[in-house]
mmCIF file of C-alpha atoms and ligand atoms in Angstrom:
data_model
loop_
_atom_site.group_PDB
_atom_site.id
_atom_site.type_symbol
_atom_site.label_atom_id
_atom_site.label_comp_id
_atom_site.label_asym_id
_atom_site.label_seq_id
_atom_site.Cartn_x
_atom_site.Cartn_y
_atom_site.Cartn_z
ATOM 1 C CA MET A 182 0.000 0.000 0.000
ATOM 2 C CA GLY A 183 1.546 3.319 -1.071
ATOM 3 C CA MET A 184 1.846 6.367 1.146
ATOM 4 C CA GLU A 185 -0.771 8.287 -0.814
ATOM 5 C CA GLU A 186 -3.295 5.527 -0.410
ATOM 6 C CA THR A 187 -2.728 5.348 3.344
ATOM 7 C CA LYS A 188 -3.161 9.080 3.643
ATOM 8 C CA GLU A 189 -6.282 9.001 1.499
ATOM 9 C CA GLN A 190 -7.824 6.253 3.614
ATOM 10 C CA SER A 191 -7.228 8.095 6.852
ATOM 11 C CA ARG A 192 -9.057 11.206 5.684
ATOM 12 C CA THR A 193 -12.334 11.910 7.409
ATOM 13 C CA GLY A 194 -13.266 14.584 4.874
ATOM 14 C CA GLN A 195 -14.095 16.983 7.701
ATOM 15 C CA VAL A 196 -12.545 20.380 8.288
ATOM 16 C CA VAL A 197 -13.432 22.097 11.538
ATOM 17 C CA ILE A 198 -13.257 25.820 12.271
ATOM 18 C CA PHE A 199 -13.081 27.168 15.829
ATOM 19 C CA GLY A 200 -13.427 30.935 15.939
ATOM 20 C CA GLY A 201 -13.550 33.393 18.800
ATOM 21 C CA THR A 202 -12.192 36.621 20.169
ATOM 22 C CA PHE A 203 -9.753 34.697 22.383
ATOM 23 C CA ASN A 204 -9.282 37.701 24.651
ATOM 24 C CA PRO A 205 -7.432 35.882 26.112
ATOM 25 C CA VAL A 206 -7.420 32.220 25.079
ATOM 26 C CA HIS A 207 -8.046 30.104 28.203
ATOM 27 C CA LEU A 208 -7.834 26.446 29.215
ATOM 28 C CA ALA A 209 -11.431 25.646 28.246
ATOM 29 C CA HIS A 210 -10.711 26.811 24.677
ATOM 30 C CA ALA A 211 -7.709 24.476 24.509
ATOM 31 C CA HIS A 212 -9.819 21.689 25.988
ATOM 32 C CA VAL A 213 -12.502 22.137 23.308
ATOM 33 C CA VAL A 214 -9.787 21.969 20.646
ATOM 34 C CA LYS A 215 -8.324 18.767 22.117
ATOM 35 C CA GLU A 216 -11.759 17.160 22.353
ATOM 36 C CA ILE A 217 -12.534 17.970 18.721
ATOM 37 C CA LEU A 218 -9.232 16.435 17.678
ATOM 38 C CA ARG A 219 -10.063 13.332 19.740
ATOM 39 C CA LEU A 220 -13.758 12.885 18.947
ATOM 40 C CA ILE A 221 -14.108 14.213 15.390
ATOM 41 C CA VAL A 222 -10.551 13.615 14.128
ATOM 42 C CA PRO A 223 -10.828 16.286 11.422
ATOM 43 C CA ASP A 224 -8.436 16.484 8.479
ATOM 44 C CA ARG A 225 -7.736 20.042 9.568
ATOM 45 C CA LEU A 226 -8.740 22.206 12.521
ATOM 46 C CA TYR A 227 -8.575 25.943 11.962
ATOM 47 C CA VAL A 228 -8.418 28.250 14.974
ATOM 48 C CA VAL A 229 -9.591 31.667 13.815
ATOM 49 C CA PRO A 230 -9.209 34.769 15.990
ATOM 50 C CA ALA A 231 -11.721 37.491 15.136
ATOM 51 C CA ALA A 232 -10.788 41.012 14.129
ATOM 52 C CA VAL A 233 -11.842 43.649 16.632
ATOM 53 C CA PRO A 234 -12.407 47.178 15.363
ATOM 54 C CA PRO A 235 -9.620 49.510 16.560
ATOM 55 C CA HIS A 236 -12.031 51.698 18.538
ATOM 56 C CA LYS A 237 -12.989 48.697 20.670
ATOM 57 C CA GLN A 238 -9.408 47.778 21.514
ATOM 58 C CA GLY A 239 -7.821 48.904 24.718
ATOM 59 C CA ARG A 240 -7.501 47.544 28.187
ATOM 60 C CA ASN A 241 -10.363 45.076 27.800
ATOM 61 C CA ILE A 242 -9.855 43.925 24.233
ATOM 62 C CA VAL A 243 -6.198 43.687 23.380
ATOM 63 C CA SER A 244 -4.726 43.891 19.866
ATOM 64 C CA ALA A 245 -4.771 41.029 17.390
ATOM 65 C CA GLU A 246 -1.005 40.769 17.748
ATOM 66 C CA HIS A 247 -1.326 39.997 21.463
ATOM 67 C CA ARG A 248 -4.268 37.638 21.007
ATOM 68 C CA VAL A 249 -2.384 35.692 18.300
ATOM 69 C CA ALA A 250 0.768 35.528 20.422
ATOM 70 C CA MET A 251 -1.292 34.055 23.276
ATOM 71 C CA LEU A 252 -3.001 31.564 20.936
ATOM 72 C CA GLU A 253 0.393 30.408 19.653
ATOM 73 C CA ARG A 254 1.435 29.667 23.215
ATOM 74 C CA ALA A 255 -1.837 27.993 24.199
ATOM 75 C CA MET A 256 -1.938 25.787 21.071
ATOM 76 C CA GLU A 257 1.768 24.850 21.138
ATOM 77 C CA GLY A 258 2.181 21.240 20.004
ATOM 78 C CA LEU A 259 -1.434 20.785 18.906
ATOM 79 C CA PRO A 260 -2.069 19.940 15.239
ATOM 80 C CA VAL A 261 -4.130 23.037 14.461
ATOM 81 C CA VAL A 262 -3.836 25.762 11.837
ATOM 82 C CA LEU A 263 -3.927 29.245 13.296
ATOM 83 C CA SER A 264 -5.595 31.302 10.584
ATOM 84 C CA ASP A 265 -5.288 35.050 10.107
ATOM 85 C CA VAL A 266 -8.130 35.091 7.586
ATOM 86 C CA GLU A 267 -10.291 37.409 9.717
ATOM 87 C CA LEU A 268 -7.404 39.581 10.861
ATOM 88 C CA LYS A 269 -6.258 40.483 7.389
ATOM 89 C CA ARG A 270 -9.758 41.466 6.258
ATOM 90 C CA GLU A 271 -10.903 45.055 6.740
ATOM 91 C CA GLY A 272 -13.653 45.747 9.253
ATOM 92 C CA LYS A 273 -15.758 43.506 11.459
ATOM 93 C CA SER A 274 -15.440 39.743 10.985
ATOM 94 C CA PHE A 275 -18.397 38.008 9.382
ATOM 95 C CA THR A 276 -18.374 34.234 9.465
ATOM 96 C CA VAL A 277 -19.897 33.930 6.019
ATOM 97 C CA ASP A 278 -16.813 35.671 4.546
ATOM 98 C CA THR A 279 -14.507 33.445 6.576
ATOM 99 C CA LEU A 280 -16.241 30.358 5.208
ATOM 100 C CA ARG A 281 -15.878 31.623 1.651
ATOM 101 C CA ALA A 282 -12.147 32.190 2.217
ATOM 102 C CA LEU A 283 -11.443 28.864 3.950
ATOM 103 C CA ARG A 284 -13.518 26.932 1.418
ATOM 104 C CA LYS A 285 -10.865 27.892 -1.161
ATOM 105 C CA GLU A 286 -8.079 26.476 1.035
ATOM 106 C CA VAL A 287 -9.473 22.976 1.507
ATOM 107 C CA ALA A 288 -10.203 19.953 -0.672
ATOM 108 C CA GLY A 289 -13.234 20.404 -2.900
ATOM 109 C CA ASP A 290 -15.120 17.530 -1.236
ATOM 110 C CA ALA A 291 -14.298 18.566 2.361
ATOM 111 C CA GLU A 292 -17.230 19.132 4.711
ATOM 112 C CA LEU A 293 -16.818 22.317 6.710
ATOM 113 C CA TYR A 294 -17.976 22.629 10.320
ATOM 114 C CA LEU A 295 -18.058 25.656 12.568
ATOM 115 C CA THR A 296 -17.583 25.028 16.263
ATOM 116 C CA MET A 297 -19.280 27.081 18.929
ATOM 117 C CA GLY A 298 -20.166 26.846 22.570
ATOM 118 C CA VAL A 299 -23.878 26.359 23.185
ATOM 119 C CA ASP A 300 -24.113 29.941 24.490
ATOM 120 C CA ALA A 301 -22.913 31.270 21.135
ATOM 121 C CA PHE A 302 -25.190 28.844 19.278
ATOM 122 C CA PHE A 303 -28.357 30.208 20.903
ATOM 123 C CA ASP A 304 -27.453 33.588 19.369
ATOM 124 C CA PHE A 305 -26.920 32.158 15.925
ATOM 125 C CA HIS A 306 -30.190 33.503 14.455
ATOM 126 C CA THR A 307 -28.820 37.049 14.922
ATOM 127 C CA TRP A 308 -25.742 36.364 12.791
ATOM 128 C CA ARG A 309 -25.448 37.886 9.319
ATOM 129 C CA ASP A 310 -26.545 35.467 6.548
ATOM 130 C CA GLU A 311 -27.164 32.630 8.959
ATOM 131 C CA LYS A 312 -29.019 30.494 6.384
ATOM 132 C CA LEU A 313 -26.253 30.991 3.868
ATOM 133 C CA ILE A 314 -23.765 29.914 6.530
ATOM 134 C CA LEU A 315 -25.775 26.740 7.069
ATOM 135 C CA SER A 316 -25.749 26.016 3.368
ATOM 136 C CA MET A 317 -21.940 26.145 3.483
ATOM 137 C CA ALA A 318 -21.096 24.537 6.829
ATOM 138 C CA GLY A 319 -22.445 22.369 9.588
ATOM 139 C CA ILE A 320 -22.208 23.410 13.219
ATOM 140 C CA ILE A 321 -20.626 21.531 16.097
ATOM 141 C CA VAL A 322 -22.311 22.759 19.277
ATOM 142 C CA VAL A 323 -20.204 22.187 22.373
ATOM 143 C CA ASN A 324 -21.639 21.934 25.878
ATOM 144 C CA ARG A 325 -20.745 24.779 28.211
ATOM 145 C CA PRO A 326 -21.608 24.283 31.852
ATOM 146 C CA GLY A 327 -22.773 27.325 33.738
ATOM 147 C CA THR A 328 -24.743 28.726 30.781
ATOM 148 C CA PRO A 329 -28.468 28.257 30.046
ATOM 149 C CA HIS A 330 -28.987 24.939 28.184
ATOM 150 C CA GLY A 331 -25.281 24.277 28.819
ATOM 151 C CA ASP A 332 -25.723 20.493 28.713
ATOM 152 C CA LEU A 333 -27.190 20.335 25.192
ATOM 153 C CA PRO A 334 -30.699 18.897 25.771
ATOM 154 C CA VAL A 335 -31.863 17.693 22.341
ATOM 155 C CA GLU A 336 -35.435 19.020 22.830
ATOM 156 C CA GLU A 337 -34.189 22.507 23.575
ATOM 157 C CA LEU A 338 -31.842 22.528 20.606
ATOM 158 C CA GLN A 339 -34.693 21.265 18.409
ATOM 159 C CA GLY A 340 -37.008 23.987 19.750
ATOM 160 C CA TYR A 341 -34.431 26.662 19.029
ATOM 161 C CA LEU A 342 -33.798 25.394 15.486
ATOM 162 C CA THR A 343 -37.520 25.173 14.699
ATOM 163 C CA ASP A 344 -38.447 28.552 16.193
ATOM 164 C CA HIS A 345 -35.453 30.616 15.126
ATOM 165 C CA ILE A 346 -33.593 28.961 12.258
ATOM 166 C CA ASP A 347 -35.638 26.578 10.088
ATOM 167 C CA SER A 348 -38.457 24.137 10.748
ATOM 168 C CA GLY A 349 -36.883 21.584 8.393
ATOM 169 C CA TYR A 350 -34.390 20.319 10.963
ATOM 170 C CA SER A 351 -35.062 16.953 12.597
ATOM 171 C CA TRP A 352 -33.088 14.769 14.987
ATOM 172 C CA ASP A 353 -31.373 11.743 13.472
ATOM 173 C CA PRO A 354 -30.766 9.389 16.414
ATOM 174 C CA GLU A 355 -28.372 7.181 14.477
ATOM 175 C CA ARG A 356 -26.087 9.944 13.300
ATOM 176 C CA LYS A 357 -26.661 11.855 16.564
ATOM 177 C CA ARG A 358 -27.212 15.140 14.760
ATOM 178 C CA PHE A 359 -29.943 17.393 13.420
ATOM 179 C CA VAL A 360 -30.366 16.918 9.690
ATOM 180 C CA HIS A 361 -32.105 19.016 7.064
ATOM 181 C CA PRO A 362 -33.000 18.248 3.439
ATOM 182 C CA SER A 363 -30.967 21.130 2.025
ATOM 183 C CA LEU A 364 -28.899 22.650 4.847
ATOM 184 C CA CYS A 365 -25.868 21.197 6.666
ATOM 185 C CA GLY A 366 -26.147 19.235 9.891
ATOM 186 C CA ILE A 367 -26.020 20.483 13.475
ATOM 187 C CA VAL A 368 -23.931 18.218 15.692
ATOM 188 C CA PRO A 369 -24.188 18.470 19.485
ATOM 189 C CA LEU A 370 -20.844 17.451 20.963
ATOM 190 C CA SER A 371 -20.563 16.690 24.635
ATOM 191 C CA VAL A 372 -16.970 17.138 25.573
ATOM 192 C CA THR A 373 -15.743 15.773 28.897
ATOM 193 C CA PRO A 374 -16.088 18.250 31.741
ATOM 194 C CA VAL A 375 -15.207 21.717 30.593
ATOM 195 C CA SER A 376 -15.020 24.158 33.414
ATOM 196 C CA PRO A 377 -17.476 27.060 33.281
ATOM 197 C CA LEU A 378 -14.656 29.509 32.800
ATOM 198 C CA SER A 379 -14.706 32.394 30.304
ATOM 199 C CA SER A 380 -12.298 35.066 29.066
ATOM 200 C CA THR A 381 -14.352 37.530 31.089
ATOM 201 C CA ASP A 382 -13.490 35.577 34.263
ATOM 202 C CA VAL A 383 -9.808 35.723 33.344
ATOM 203 C CA ARG A 384 -9.889 39.495 32.727
ATOM 204 C CA THR A 385 -11.825 40.143 35.935
ATOM 205 C CA CYS A 386 -9.362 38.071 37.908
ATOM 206 C CA ILE A 387 -6.386 40.040 36.538
ATOM 207 C CA GLU A 388 -8.123 43.400 37.011
ATOM 208 C CA GLN A 389 -8.572 42.486 40.645
ATOM 209 C CA GLY A 390 -4.853 41.859 40.935
ATOM 210 C CA ASP A 391 -5.102 38.046 41.118
ATOM 211 C CA ARG A 392 -3.080 35.516 39.106
ATOM 212 C CA PRO A 393 -5.403 33.119 37.215
ATOM 213 C CA THR A 394 -2.931 30.228 37.265
ATOM 214 C CA ASP A 395 -5.606 27.555 36.981
ATOM 215 C CA LEU A 396 -7.459 29.267 34.092
ATOM 216 C CA LEU A 397 -4.576 29.790 31.663
ATOM 217 C CA HIS A 398 -1.706 27.963 30.012
ATOM 218 C CA PRO A 399 1.378 29.012 32.005
ATOM 219 C CA GLU A 400 3.002 30.590 28.936
ATOM 220 C CA VAL A 401 -0.141 32.623 28.282
ATOM 221 C CA LEU A 402 -0.103 33.902 31.839
ATOM 222 C CA ARG A 403 3.582 34.735 31.526
ATOM 223 C CA TYR A 404 2.894 36.668 28.307
ATOM 224 C CA ILE A 405 0.048 38.633 29.911
ATOM 225 C CA GLU A 406 2.225 39.538 32.864
ATOM 226 C CA ASP A 407 5.246 40.449 30.714
ATOM 227 C CA LYS A 408 3.159 42.764 28.561
ATOM 228 C CA GLY A 409 1.036 44.093 31.423
ATOM 229 C CA LEU A 410 -2.232 43.193 29.665
ATOM 230 C CA TYR A 411 -5.740 43.526 31.197
ATOM 231 C CA ARG A 412 -4.637 45.670 34.127
HETATM 232 P P1 LIG B 1743 -15.889 36.305 26.783
HETATM 233 O O1 LIG B 1743 -16.014 35.926 28.232
HETATM 234 O O2 LIG B 1743 -14.921 37.452 26.541
HETATM 235 O O3 LIG B 1743 -17.213 36.491 26.087
HETATM 236 P P2 LIG B 1743 -15.376 33.518 25.926
HETATM 237 O O4 LIG B 1743 -14.704 32.849 27.076
HETATM 238 O O5 LIG B 1743 -16.809 33.195 25.659
HETATM 239 O O6 LIG B 1743 -15.155 35.097 26.023
HETATM 240 P P3 LIG B 1743 -14.704 33.506 23.092
HETATM 241 O O7 LIG B 1743 -13.389 33.874 22.508
HETATM 242 O O8 LIG B 1743 -15.842 34.405 22.866
HETATM 243 O O9 LIG B 1743 -14.467 33.241 24.675
HETATM 244 O O10 LIG B 1743 -15.075 32.018 22.716
HETATM 245 C C1 LIG B 1743 -14.789 31.386 21.514
HETATM 246 C C2 LIG B 1743 -15.659 30.133 21.434
HETATM 247 O O11 LIG B 1743 -15.333 29.266 22.543
HETATM 248 C C3 LIG B 1743 -17.166 30.427 21.559
HETATM 249 O O12 LIG B 1743 -17.846 29.598 20.625
HETATM 250 C C4 LIG B 1743 -17.482 30.022 22.984
HETATM 251 O O13 LIG B 1743 -18.821 29.594 23.101
HETATM 252 C C5 LIG B 1743 -16.504 28.869 23.218
HETATM 253 N N1 LIG B 1743 -16.173 28.720 24.634
HETATM 254 C C6 LIG B 1743 -15.551 29.620 25.420
HETATM 255 N N2 LIG B 1743 -15.423 29.153 26.691
HETATM 256 C C7 LIG B 1743 -15.976 27.918 26.709
HETATM 257 C C8 LIG B 1743 -16.180 26.918 27.736
HETATM 258 N N3 LIG B 1743 -15.808 27.128 29.001
HETATM 259 N N4 LIG B 1743 -16.781 25.769 27.376
HETATM 260 C C9 LIG B 1743 -17.193 25.567 26.088
HETATM 261 N N5 LIG B 1743 -17.042 26.460 25.092
HETATM 262 C C10 LIG B 1743 -16.445 27.628 25.383
#
């Protein structure tokens, strides 16, 4: 069996995108990434920091340069692709544009999936071009304890999809996902215990003069302290 054949056979055909502000990236983000690598085994996992308009930057939202530097430290050794696709685009980041850009970078038959915490998912109907997004990519919805519906109850996800997105979604118990005749699937993914932590918790902790050693990768904490971020 040649090398090419082996490689071809090990492809899952799935490319996963994990986007966020990552202000800063914390241990739960890294945990979600590791769980996707373990449970989905995608051909590629893009981590995509969002652009933040310059007028919003400052003490609470640090520059892209800092957020990328922290992501590099937090993702050290993990087989992910850190993408600057949103950072090099002018203006606010819209996911639909990101999907168009990444689509061009991957194999023609690859299935794209966006990843989001369940908190972000319940906001999805407010996103620009949400139906178009769903025609281009599926969604992996990750449980997030400490948020409403944090444990991914199927009935609540179904209710949300029917009321706010499209009534054509139905639960497929075999594939463990919501399917639709013309849109991509929605895949609830229960990752093993993720702490309820958020970037907001990290920033609050630092503002109060504490050291969030158990919320951050040690190199991320070192970077924040060296640069005096979030004070
Ligand atoms: P903030 O507190 O500043 O709103 P955040 O911690 O939610 O930030 P983001 O950068 O907005 O971080 O998150 C990127 C993605 O990671 C989102 O889809 C979010 O739902 C998900 N996420 C963040 N923290 C967790 C967590 N503890 N468990 C599961 N998913 C998470």
